[in-house]
PDB file of C-alpha atoms in Angstrom:
ATOM      1  CA  UNK A  21      10.649  -9.901   4.334  1.00  0.00           C
ATOM      2  CA  UNK A  22      13.683  -7.631   4.360  1.00  0.00           C
ATOM      3  CA  UNK A  23      13.524  -4.754   6.840  1.00  0.00           C
ATOM      4  CA  UNK A  24      11.850  -1.910   4.855  1.00  0.00           C
ATOM      5  CA  UNK A  25      14.363   0.673   6.112  1.00  0.00           C
ATOM      6  CA  UNK A  26      17.324  -1.449   4.998  1.00  0.00           C
ATOM      7  CA  UNK A  27      15.699  -2.138   1.622  1.00  0.00           C
ATOM      8  CA  UNK A  28      14.872   1.571   1.174  1.00  0.00           C
ATOM      9  CA  UNK A  29      18.513   2.477   1.870  1.00  0.00           C
ATOM     10  CA  UNK A  30      19.694  -0.159  -0.651  1.00  0.00           C
ATOM     11  CA  UNK A  31      17.392   1.177  -3.368  1.00  0.00           C
ATOM     12  CA  UNK A  32      18.380   4.809  -2.734  1.00  0.00           C
ATOM     13  CA  UNK A  33      22.088   3.865  -2.745  1.00  0.00           C
ATOM     14  CA  UNK A  34      21.648   2.026  -6.067  1.00  0.00           C
ATOM     15  CA  UNK A  35      19.994   5.103  -7.622  1.00  0.00           C
ATOM     16  CA  UNK A  36      22.649   7.462  -6.234  1.00  0.00           C
ATOM     17  CA  UNK A  37      25.426   5.192  -7.461  1.00  0.00           C
ATOM     18  CA  UNK A  38      24.163   5.686 -11.006  1.00  0.00           C
ATOM     19  CA  UNK A  39      23.595   9.436 -10.512  1.00  0.00           C
ATOM     20  CA  UNK A  40      19.802   9.292 -10.889  1.00  0.00           C
ATOM     21  CA  UNK A  41      17.852  12.221  -9.501  1.00  0.00           C
ATOM     22  CA  UNK A  42      16.145  11.597  -6.190  1.00  0.00           C
ATOM     23  CA  UNK A  43      13.048  13.733  -6.537  1.00  0.00           C
ATOM     24  CA  UNK A  44      10.561  13.665  -3.640  1.00  0.00           C
ATOM     25  CA  UNK A  45       8.190  11.638  -5.847  1.00  0.00           C
ATOM     26  CA  UNK A  46      10.854   9.066  -6.701  1.00  0.00           C
ATOM     27  CA  UNK A  47      11.925   8.810  -3.050  1.00  0.00           C
ATOM     28  CA  UNK A  48       8.335   8.187  -1.975  1.00  0.00           C
ATOM     29  CA  UNK A  49       7.864   5.562  -4.687  1.00  0.00           C
ATOM     30  CA  UNK A  50      11.042   3.809  -3.532  1.00  0.00           C
ATOM     31  CA  UNK A  51       9.733   3.947   0.048  1.00  0.00           C
ATOM     32  CA  UNK A  52       6.465   2.291  -1.046  1.00  0.00           C
ATOM     33  CA  UNK A  53       8.328  -0.420  -2.957  1.00  0.00           C
ATOM     34  CA  UNK A  54      10.651  -1.094  -0.017  1.00  0.00           C
ATOM     35  CA  UNK A  55       7.793  -1.372   2.471  1.00  0.00           C
ATOM     36  CA  UNK A  56       5.441  -3.354   0.242  1.00  0.00           C
ATOM     37  CA  UNK A  57       4.478  -6.722   1.678  1.00  0.00           C
ATOM     38  CA  UNK A  58       2.869  -7.909  -1.522  1.00  0.00           C
ATOM     39  CA  UNK A  59       3.385  -7.512  -5.223  1.00  0.00           C
ATOM     40  CA  UNK A  60       1.793  -4.178  -6.165  1.00  0.00           C
ATOM     41  CA  UNK A  61       1.052  -3.150  -9.714  1.00  0.00           C
ATOM     42  CA  UNK A  62       2.197   0.175 -11.140  1.00  0.00           C
ATOM     43  CA  UNK A  63      -1.423   1.373 -10.958  1.00  0.00           C
ATOM     44  CA  UNK A  64      -1.643   0.476  -7.270  1.00  0.00           C
ATOM     45  CA  UNK A  65       1.626   2.277  -6.522  1.00  0.00           C
ATOM     46  CA  UNK A  66       0.448   5.284  -8.527  1.00  0.00           C
ATOM     47  CA  UNK A  67      -2.861   5.434  -6.628  1.00  0.00           C
ATOM     48  CA  UNK A  68      -1.049   5.400  -3.299  1.00  0.00           C
ATOM     49  CA  UNK A  69       1.533   8.022  -4.210  1.00  0.00           C
ATOM     50  CA  UNK A  70      -0.937  10.324  -5.999  1.00  0.00           C
ATOM     51  CA  UNK A  71      -2.537  11.187  -2.648  1.00  0.00           C
ATOM     52  CA  UNK A  72       0.698  12.849  -1.547  1.00  0.00           C
ATOM     53  CA  UNK A  73       1.741  14.149  -4.981  1.00  0.00           C
ATOM     54  CA  UNK A  74      -1.450  14.970  -6.903  1.00  0.00           C
ATOM     55  CA  UNK A  75       0.410  16.309  -9.959  1.00  0.00           C
ATOM     56  CA  UNK A  76       2.557  13.198 -10.371  1.00  0.00           C
ATOM     57  CA  UNK A  77       2.117  11.353 -13.666  1.00  0.00           C
ATOM     58  CA  UNK A  78       1.776   7.659 -14.421  1.00  0.00           C
ATOM     59  CA  UNK A  79       4.920   8.023 -16.537  1.00  0.00           C
ATOM     60  CA  UNK A  80       7.026   8.813 -13.465  1.00  0.00           C
ATOM     61  CA  UNK A  81       5.932   5.576 -11.806  1.00  0.00           C
ATOM     62  CA  UNK A  82       6.472   3.473 -14.940  1.00  0.00           C
ATOM     63  CA  UNK A  83       9.859   5.055 -15.700  1.00  0.00           C
ATOM     64  CA  UNK A  84      11.102   4.561 -12.150  1.00  0.00           C
ATOM     65  CA  UNK A  85       9.917   0.941 -12.076  1.00  0.00           C
ATOM     66  CA  UNK A  86      11.587   0.290 -15.447  1.00  0.00           C
ATOM     67  CA  UNK A  87      14.776   1.879 -14.176  1.00  0.00           C
ATOM     68  CA  UNK A  88      14.787  -0.214 -10.994  1.00  0.00           C
ATOM     69  CA  UNK A  89      13.998  -3.332 -13.017  1.00  0.00           C
ATOM     70  CA  UNK A  90      16.891  -2.646 -15.410  1.00  0.00           C
ATOM     71  CA  UNK A  91      19.163  -2.185 -12.394  1.00  0.00           C
ATOM     72  CA  UNK A  92      18.061  -5.572 -11.038  1.00  0.00           C
ATOM     73  CA  UNK A  93      16.450  -3.965  -7.990  1.00  0.00           C
ATOM     74  CA  UNK A  94      12.847  -5.020  -8.641  1.00  0.00           C
ATOM     75  CA  UNK A  95      11.444  -8.140 -10.214  1.00  0.00           C
ATOM     76  CA  UNK A  96       8.599  -7.671 -12.704  1.00  0.00           C
ATOM     77  CA  UNK A  97       5.876 -10.301 -12.648  1.00  0.00           C
ATOM     78  CA  UNK A  98       4.167 -10.266 -16.028  1.00  0.00           C
ATOM     79  CA  UNK A  99       0.456 -10.996 -15.811  1.00  0.00           C
ATOM     80  CA  UNK A 100      -2.176 -11.007 -18.542  1.00  0.00           C
ATOM     81  CA  UNK A 101      -3.295  -7.395 -18.320  1.00  0.00           C
ATOM     82  CA  UNK A 102      -0.855  -5.869 -15.870  1.00  0.00           C
ATOM     83  CA  UNK A 103       2.560  -6.251 -14.347  1.00  0.00           C
ATOM     84  CA  UNK A 104       3.223  -6.470 -10.649  1.00  0.00           C
ATOM     85  CA  UNK A 105       6.507  -5.755  -8.922  1.00  0.00           C
ATOM     86  CA  UNK A 106       8.518  -7.404  -6.199  1.00  0.00           C
ATOM     87  CA  UNK A 107      10.943  -4.956  -4.652  1.00  0.00           C
ATOM     88  CA  UNK A 108      11.868  -7.049  -1.651  1.00  0.00           C
ATOM     89  CA  UNK A 109      13.185 -10.125  -3.475  1.00  0.00           C
ATOM     90  CA  UNK A 110      14.554  -8.931  -6.816  1.00  0.00           C
ATOM     91  CA  UNK A 111      16.363 -12.190  -7.529  1.00  0.00           C
ATOM     92  CA  UNK A 112      14.420 -14.821  -9.486  1.00  0.00           C
ATOM     93  CA  UNK A 113      12.141 -16.929  -7.312  1.00  0.00           C
ATOM     94  CA  UNK A 114       8.839 -18.689  -7.911  1.00  0.00           C
ATOM     95  CA  UNK A 115       5.503 -16.938  -7.633  1.00  0.00           C
ATOM     96  CA  UNK A 116       2.163 -18.652  -7.105  1.00  0.00           C
ATOM     97  CA  UNK A 117      -0.606 -16.775  -8.902  1.00  0.00           C
ATOM     98  CA  UNK A 118      -4.324 -17.370  -8.427  1.00  0.00           C
ATOM     99  CA  UNK A 119      -6.158 -17.437 -11.763  1.00  0.00           C
ATOM    100  CA  UNK A 120      -9.405 -16.381 -10.101  1.00  0.00           C
ATOM    101  CA  UNK A 121      -8.540 -13.488  -7.753  1.00  0.00           C
ATOM    102  CA  UNK A 122      -5.019 -12.691  -9.079  1.00  0.00           C
ATOM    103  CA  UNK A 123      -3.435 -13.034  -5.632  1.00  0.00           C
ATOM    104  CA  UNK A 124       0.341 -13.450  -5.823  1.00  0.00           C
ATOM    105  CA  UNK A 125       2.523 -15.032  -3.167  1.00  0.00           C
ATOM    106  CA  UNK A 126       6.187 -15.938  -3.094  1.00  0.00           C
ATOM    107  CA  UNK A 127       7.034 -19.596  -3.351  1.00  0.00           C
ATOM    108  CA  UNK A 128       9.988 -21.287  -1.776  1.00  0.00           C
ATOM    109  CA  UNK A 129      11.858 -23.730  -3.978  1.00  0.00           C
ATOM    110  CA  UNK A 130      15.479 -24.386  -4.806  1.00  0.00           C
ATOM    111  CA  UNK A 131      16.429 -24.078  -8.445  1.00  0.00           C
ATOM    112  CA  UNK A 132      19.723 -25.379  -9.699  1.00  0.00           C
ATOM    113  CA  UNK A 133      21.672 -22.558 -11.429  1.00  0.00           C
ATOM    114  CA  UNK A 134      23.415 -25.182 -13.552  1.00  0.00           C
ATOM    115  CA  UNK A 135      20.047 -25.923 -15.188  1.00  0.00           C
ATOM    116  CA  UNK A 136      19.920 -22.347 -16.472  1.00  0.00           C
ATOM    117  CA  UNK A 137      23.495 -22.581 -17.769  1.00  0.00           C
ATOM    118  CA  UNK A 138      22.596 -25.859 -19.519  1.00  0.00           C
ATOM    119  CA  UNK A 139      19.533 -24.235 -21.057  1.00  0.00           C
ATOM    120  CA  UNK A 140      21.756 -21.420 -22.356  1.00  0.00           C
ATOM    121  CA  UNK A 141      24.272 -23.882 -23.822  1.00  0.00           C
ATOM    122  CA  UNK A 142      21.577 -26.017 -25.448  1.00  0.00           C
ATOM    123  CA  UNK A 143      19.583 -23.123 -26.879  1.00  0.00           C
ATOM    124  CA  UNK A 144      22.319 -20.629 -27.718  1.00  0.00           C
ATOM    125  CA  UNK A 145      20.390 -17.946 -25.818  1.00  0.00           C
ATOM    126  CA  UNK A 146      21.997 -15.587 -23.322  1.00  0.00           C
ATOM    127  CA  UNK A 147      19.390 -15.548 -20.553  1.00  0.00           C
ATOM    128  CA  UNK A 148      19.119 -12.078 -19.050  1.00  0.00           C
ATOM    129  CA  UNK A 149      16.280 -12.637 -16.616  1.00  0.00           C
ATOM    130  CA  UNK A 150      13.923 -15.402 -15.680  1.00  0.00           C
ATOM    131  CA  UNK A 151      10.420 -15.585 -14.321  1.00  0.00           C
ATOM    132  CA  UNK A 152       9.069 -18.649 -12.595  1.00  0.00           C
ATOM    133  CA  UNK A 153       5.300 -18.588 -12.190  1.00  0.00           C
ATOM    134  CA  UNK A 154       2.832 -21.250 -11.172  1.00  0.00           C
ATOM    135  CA  UNK A 155      -0.860 -20.638 -11.874  1.00  0.00           C
ATOM    136  CA  UNK A 156      -3.668 -22.219  -9.912  1.00  0.00           C
ATOM    137  CA  UNK A 157      -6.334 -21.502  -7.322  1.00  0.00           C
ATOM    138  CA  UNK A 158      -5.447 -20.008  -3.952  1.00  0.00           C
ATOM    139  CA  UNK A 159      -6.946 -21.572  -0.787  1.00  0.00           C
ATOM    140  CA  UNK A 160      -9.660 -18.869  -0.640  1.00  0.00           C
ATOM    141  CA  UNK A 161     -10.803 -19.449  -4.225  1.00  0.00           C
ATOM    142  CA  UNK A 162     -10.671 -23.259  -4.197  1.00  0.00           C
ATOM    143  CA  UNK A 163     -14.035 -23.795  -2.476  1.00  0.00           C
ATOM    144  CA  UNK A 164     -15.842 -21.419  -4.858  1.00  0.00           C
ATOM    145  CA  UNK A 165     -14.549 -23.328  -7.887  1.00  0.00           C
ATOM    146  CA  UNK A 166     -16.006 -26.673  -6.851  1.00  0.00           C
TER     147      UNK A 166
END
């Protein structure tokens, strides 16, 4: 995991570079994203930040996450009912997702960038972002499924 302080500074610099306001709520949300060891959902981030800023709205969290995603600073992991966010590794990488408990971990695998370029050539699409997800049962849930 990237040092949370370094990642926080990177995220703040990216927002400043584009002249986005750094409200106390947005700064705290960025701090949570930078220090997150997992893949929190917007609802989880909102619940954590609401303790400090009780008047903060869900919209502020969603708008900031969308902004950071559009800037390429967070990676959105689309799940069935919710999205989770990876602010420490915003570049495409595989995620392993448990279909029973919804745990998400980062996977380590090398993907050939030329395969994406070939896919673009063959399909005519301009690929803007990719998501690589593998669904299965985590080690904790495997025994209960047998």
